[in-house]
Short mmCIF file of C-alpha atoms in Angstrom, two decimals:
data_model
loop_
_atom_site.label_atom_id
_atom_site.label_comp_id
_atom_site.label_asym_id
_atom_site.label_seq_id
_atom_site.Cartn_x
_atom_site.Cartn_y
_atom_site.Cartn_z
CA MET A 14 -12.01 -70.78 -44.65
CA PRO A 15 -12.21 -72.36 -47.81
CA PRO A 16 -10.31 -75.65 -48.18
CA THR A 17 -6.86 -75.48 -49.60
CA PRO A 18 -6.13 -76.60 -52.98
CA ALA A 19 -4.48 -79.10 -54.22
CA THR A 20 -1.36 -78.89 -56.12
CA PRO A 21 -1.96 -77.74 -59.97
CA LEU A 22 -1.43 -80.16 -62.74
CA THR A 23 1.77 -79.99 -63.45
CA VAL A 24 2.66 -82.12 -67.13
CA GLY A 25 6.31 -82.29 -68.43
CA PHE A 26 7.76 -82.56 -72.18
CA ASP A 27 10.37 -83.34 -73.94
CA LEU A 28 12.20 -80.69 -76.27
CA ASP A 29 14.09 -82.06 -79.46
CA MET A 30 10.90 -83.71 -81.76
CA THR A 31 8.13 -83.20 -78.97
CA LEU A 32 7.95 -79.64 -79.09
CA LEU A 33 10.38 -78.13 -81.53
CA ASP A 34 12.33 -79.90 -84.57
CA THR A 35 15.40 -79.36 -84.50
CA ARG A 36 17.28 -81.47 -86.98
CA PRO A 37 18.24 -78.98 -89.57
CA GLY A 38 19.98 -76.60 -86.48
CA ILE A 39 21.34 -80.22 -85.28
CA ARG A 40 21.73 -80.74 -88.70
CA ALA A 41 23.78 -77.55 -89.63
CA THR A 42 25.51 -77.13 -85.91
CA TYR A 43 26.98 -80.89 -86.82
CA ALA A 44 28.55 -79.84 -90.40
CA ALA A 45 29.58 -77.01 -89.32
CA LEU A 46 31.88 -79.02 -86.59
CA SER A 47 33.25 -81.33 -88.89
CA ALA A 48 34.35 -79.07 -90.86
CA GLU A 49 35.81 -77.36 -87.82
CA THR A 50 37.42 -80.25 -87.37
CA GLY A 51 37.77 -82.65 -89.90
CA THR A 52 36.11 -85.16 -88.88
CA TYR A 53 33.78 -86.76 -90.30
CA ILE A 54 29.64 -87.05 -89.52
CA ASP A 55 27.11 -87.68 -90.44
CA ALA A 56 24.55 -85.06 -89.75
CA ASP A 57 21.84 -87.06 -91.72
CA LEU A 58 22.59 -90.07 -89.80
CA VAL A 59 22.66 -88.57 -86.57
CA VAL A 60 19.54 -86.86 -86.58
CA THR A 61 17.59 -90.25 -86.92
CA ARG A 62 18.87 -90.82 -83.54
CA LEU A 63 17.68 -88.50 -81.08
CA GLY A 64 17.30 -88.33 -77.71
CA PRO A 65 20.34 -90.15 -75.98
CA PRO A 66 22.26 -87.67 -74.31
CA LEU A 67 25.50 -85.34 -76.62
CA LEU A 68 27.95 -86.95 -75.26
CA ASP A 69 26.46 -90.81 -76.94
CA GLU A 70 26.79 -89.45 -80.70
CA ILE A 71 30.43 -87.68 -79.84
CA ARG A 72 31.57 -90.34 -78.60
CA ASN A 73 30.70 -92.46 -82.69
CA TRP A 74 32.93 -89.69 -84.24
CA PHE A 75 35.88 -88.49 -81.97
CA PRO A 76 38.40 -90.74 -79.83
CA ALA A 77 38.16 -90.93 -76.67
CA ASP A 78 40.59 -88.37 -75.79
CA GLU A 79 38.64 -85.42 -77.42
CA VAL A 80 35.12 -86.43 -77.08
CA GLU A 81 34.28 -83.39 -73.64
CA ARG A 82 36.27 -80.85 -75.96
CA ALA A 83 34.09 -81.44 -79.35
CA ALA A 84 31.35 -81.91 -77.19
CA THR A 85 32.08 -78.10 -75.56
CA ARG A 86 32.46 -77.04 -79.40
CA TYR A 87 29.66 -78.44 -80.59
CA ARG A 88 27.45 -76.33 -77.51
CA GLU A 89 29.31 -72.77 -78.68
CA LEU A 90 28.47 -73.79 -82.57
CA TYR A 91 24.54 -75.15 -81.94
CA ARG A 92 23.82 -70.83 -80.60
CA GLU A 93 25.28 -70.34 -83.84
CA HIS A 94 23.59 -72.59 -86.39
CA ALA A 95 20.51 -74.25 -84.49
CA PHE A 96 17.63 -71.42 -83.33
CA ALA A 97 16.90 -70.11 -87.07
CA PRO A 98 16.14 -73.10 -88.52
CA THR A 99 14.32 -74.70 -85.89
CA VAL A 100 10.44 -74.47 -85.89
CA ALA A 101 7.81 -75.54 -83.65
CA LEU A 102 6.27 -78.76 -84.31
CA PRO A 103 2.68 -79.07 -84.90
CA GLY A 104 -0.24 -78.18 -81.95
CA ALA A 105 3.27 -77.51 -79.54
CA HIS A 106 1.90 -74.09 -78.59
CA ALA A 107 -1.65 -75.45 -78.28
CA ALA A 108 -0.68 -78.36 -76.12
CA VAL A 109 1.49 -76.12 -73.88
CA GLU A 110 -1.70 -73.95 -73.16
CA ALA A 111 -3.85 -76.74 -72.94
CA VAL A 112 -1.65 -77.32 -70.07
CA ARG A 113 -2.32 -74.04 -68.90
CA ALA A 114 -5.89 -74.07 -69.47
CA HIS A 115 -6.44 -76.56 -67.00
CA GLY A 116 -5.52 -77.27 -63.05
CA GLY A 117 -6.11 -81.02 -62.77
CA ARG A 118 -7.75 -81.62 -59.09
CA VAL A 119 -8.07 -78.07 -58.43
CA ALA A 120 -10.60 -75.94 -56.62
CA VAL A 121 -12.54 -74.24 -59.71
CA GLU A 122 -10.87 -70.69 -58.26
CA ALA A 123 -7.15 -72.55 -58.11
CA VAL A 124 -7.23 -73.34 -62.31
CA ARG A 125 -8.67 -69.41 -63.30
CA ALA A 126 -5.92 -68.13 -61.04
CA HIS A 127 -3.10 -70.44 -61.67
CA GLY A 128 -3.58 -72.94 -64.40
CA GLY A 129 -1.94 -76.36 -65.16
CA ARG A 130 2.45 -75.68 -64.91
CA VAL A 131 4.72 -76.83 -67.79
CA ALA A 132 8.08 -78.03 -66.93
CA VAL A 133 10.12 -79.04 -70.16
CA ILE A 134 12.31 -82.32 -69.14
CA THR A 135 15.10 -82.75 -72.21
CA GLY A 136 18.76 -83.96 -72.70
CA LYS A 137 19.75 -80.81 -74.50
CA TYR A 138 22.18 -78.65 -72.66
CA GLU A 139 19.87 -76.73 -70.90
CA PRO A 140 21.64 -72.52 -71.11
CA ASN A 141 20.87 -73.86 -75.21
CA ALA A 142 17.43 -75.30 -74.30
CA ARG A 143 16.87 -72.22 -72.78
CA LEU A 144 17.71 -70.20 -75.75
CA HIS A 145 15.06 -72.28 -77.78
CA LEU A 146 12.06 -71.60 -75.81
CA GLU A 147 13.04 -68.17 -76.13
CA HIS A 148 13.47 -68.50 -80.38
CA ALA A 149 10.07 -70.19 -80.98
CA GLY A 150 8.06 -68.27 -77.79
CA LEU A 151 7.34 -70.93 -75.50
CA TYR A 152 7.14 -70.64 -72.16
CA ALA A 153 8.23 -73.58 -69.18
CA ASP A 154 7.50 -73.51 -65.87
CA ALA A 155 10.58 -75.05 -65.16
CA LEU A 156 12.92 -76.11 -67.03
CA VAL A 157 16.08 -79.48 -66.83
CA GLY A 158 18.59 -80.19 -68.70
CA ASP A 159 21.20 -82.85 -69.57
CA LEU A 160 19.03 -85.46 -68.27
CA TRP A 161 18.47 -88.45 -70.08
CA ALA A 162 15.95 -92.16 -68.90
CA GLU A 163 15.89 -92.68 -65.53
CA THR A 164 17.62 -89.04 -64.47
CA LYS A 165 14.83 -87.51 -65.86
CA GLY A 166 12.03 -89.00 -64.66
CA GLU A 167 13.96 -88.49 -60.78
CA ALA A 168 13.35 -84.27 -61.96
CA LEU A 169 9.47 -85.25 -63.62
CA ARG A 170 9.15 -86.95 -59.54
CA GLU A 171 11.13 -83.13 -58.16
CA HIS A 172 8.46 -81.34 -60.10
CA GLY A 173 5.51 -82.83 -59.28
CA ALA A 174 5.00 -83.80 -62.77
CA THR A 175 1.99 -86.63 -63.29
CA VAL A 176 2.18 -86.15 -67.23
CA TYR A 177 5.10 -86.33 -69.23
CA VAL A 178 5.38 -86.06 -72.88
CA GLY A 179 7.99 -87.44 -75.37
CA ASP A 180 8.86 -89.12 -79.20
CA HIS A 181 11.90 -90.81 -77.66
CA LEU A 182 11.57 -94.72 -75.65
CA GLY A 183 14.08 -92.96 -73.21
CA ASP A 184 11.26 -90.64 -72.64
CA ILE A 185 8.84 -93.24 -71.29
CA VAL A 186 11.59 -94.76 -68.76
CA GLY A 187 11.80 -91.32 -67.66
CA ALA A 188 8.01 -91.15 -67.23
CA ARG A 189 7.61 -95.15 -65.96
CA HIS A 190 10.61 -93.84 -63.23
CA ALA A 191 8.01 -91.24 -62.28
CA ASP A 192 5.29 -92.98 -62.66
CA ALA A 193 3.81 -90.57 -64.46
CA VAL A 194 1.52 -90.99 -66.86
CA ALA A 195 3.46 -91.89 -70.25
CA VAL A 196 2.22 -89.83 -73.51
CA GLY A 197 3.91 -91.03 -76.60
CA VAL A 198 4.50 -88.81 -80.22
CA ALA A 199 4.93 -90.50 -83.28
CA THR A 200 7.50 -87.10 -83.98
CA GLY A 201 10.63 -88.80 -83.45
CA PRO A 202 12.54 -92.06 -84.62
CA TYR A 203 9.51 -94.62 -82.98
CA SER A 204 6.05 -94.97 -84.85
CA ALA A 205 3.71 -95.74 -82.76
CA ASP A 206 3.38 -98.87 -82.82
CA GLU A 207 6.88 -98.64 -80.78
CA LEU A 208 6.16 -96.19 -78.60
CA ARG A 209 3.24 -98.65 -77.17
CA ALA A 210 5.14 -101.78 -77.52
CA ALA A 211 7.85 -99.87 -75.03
CA GLY A 212 5.58 -99.18 -72.66
CA ALA A 213 3.77 -95.65 -72.85
CA ASP A 214 0.23 -95.63 -71.61
CA VAL A 215 -1.30 -93.06 -74.28
CA VAL A 216 0.03 -92.70 -78.04
CA LEU A 217 -0.73 -89.76 -80.70
CA ALA A 218 0.62 -88.75 -83.92
CA ASP A 219 1.79 -85.32 -83.11
CA LEU A 220 0.27 -82.73 -80.30
CA THR A 221 -3.07 -81.03 -81.80
CA GLY A 222 -3.80 -84.75 -80.30
CA PHE A 223 -3.15 -83.94 -77.34
CA PRO A 224 -5.79 -80.42 -75.84
CA ALA A 225 -8.52 -83.32 -76.52
CA TRP A 226 -6.77 -85.94 -75.21
CA LEU A 227 -5.48 -84.09 -71.60
CA ALA A 228 -9.08 -82.85 -70.85
CA GLY A 229 -10.34 -86.29 -70.74
CA HIS A 230 -7.39 -87.65 -68.97
CA LEU A 231 -8.27 -84.59 -66.69
CA THR A 232 -12.38 -85.82 -66.84
CA VAL A 233 -12.02 -89.34 -65.64
#
């Protein structure tokens, strides 16, 4: 009998500012929330610091007793304002397809049959993250939302991801927590130097360089 192949390669990706440029939609949603509630929100400032949980940002603008209600309304308004202006970042589709084209250290037959798996591990509210992927034409084998830093690492470990790609320092923390290779992309709030200094194993300008890096990583 042929040997049983090992588990196929699984690569985790962050969503906001890693796969998708969600800033226009997030800006529009916060503007709508501000107009509806009469609460001042600097939406331009908000989109410069995407990554941490929604509640952390909402607390900057609403009293403690209104935070949960404001977050719920934000998630509702998000569906009306966020999807249309959101675009995939350069190289996003090619990066996902590059994972599917590889199977890691498995038998050639298994690679051809299954390829690699894509897990999107994000801090975004999961139902909205799923709609984002559908709108962008990106398919994930697994999607887990509402996570940050170490909790991202727990999900990565659960899904067997050995690589995690993200734009935020919290993504590096998540990768480290999962003993995964931390690939930083300088498409979010942090520069390549900052990502490198924070402990990223690999830093790319954007996802256009990911397929070549992955091919070399798997060869090694």
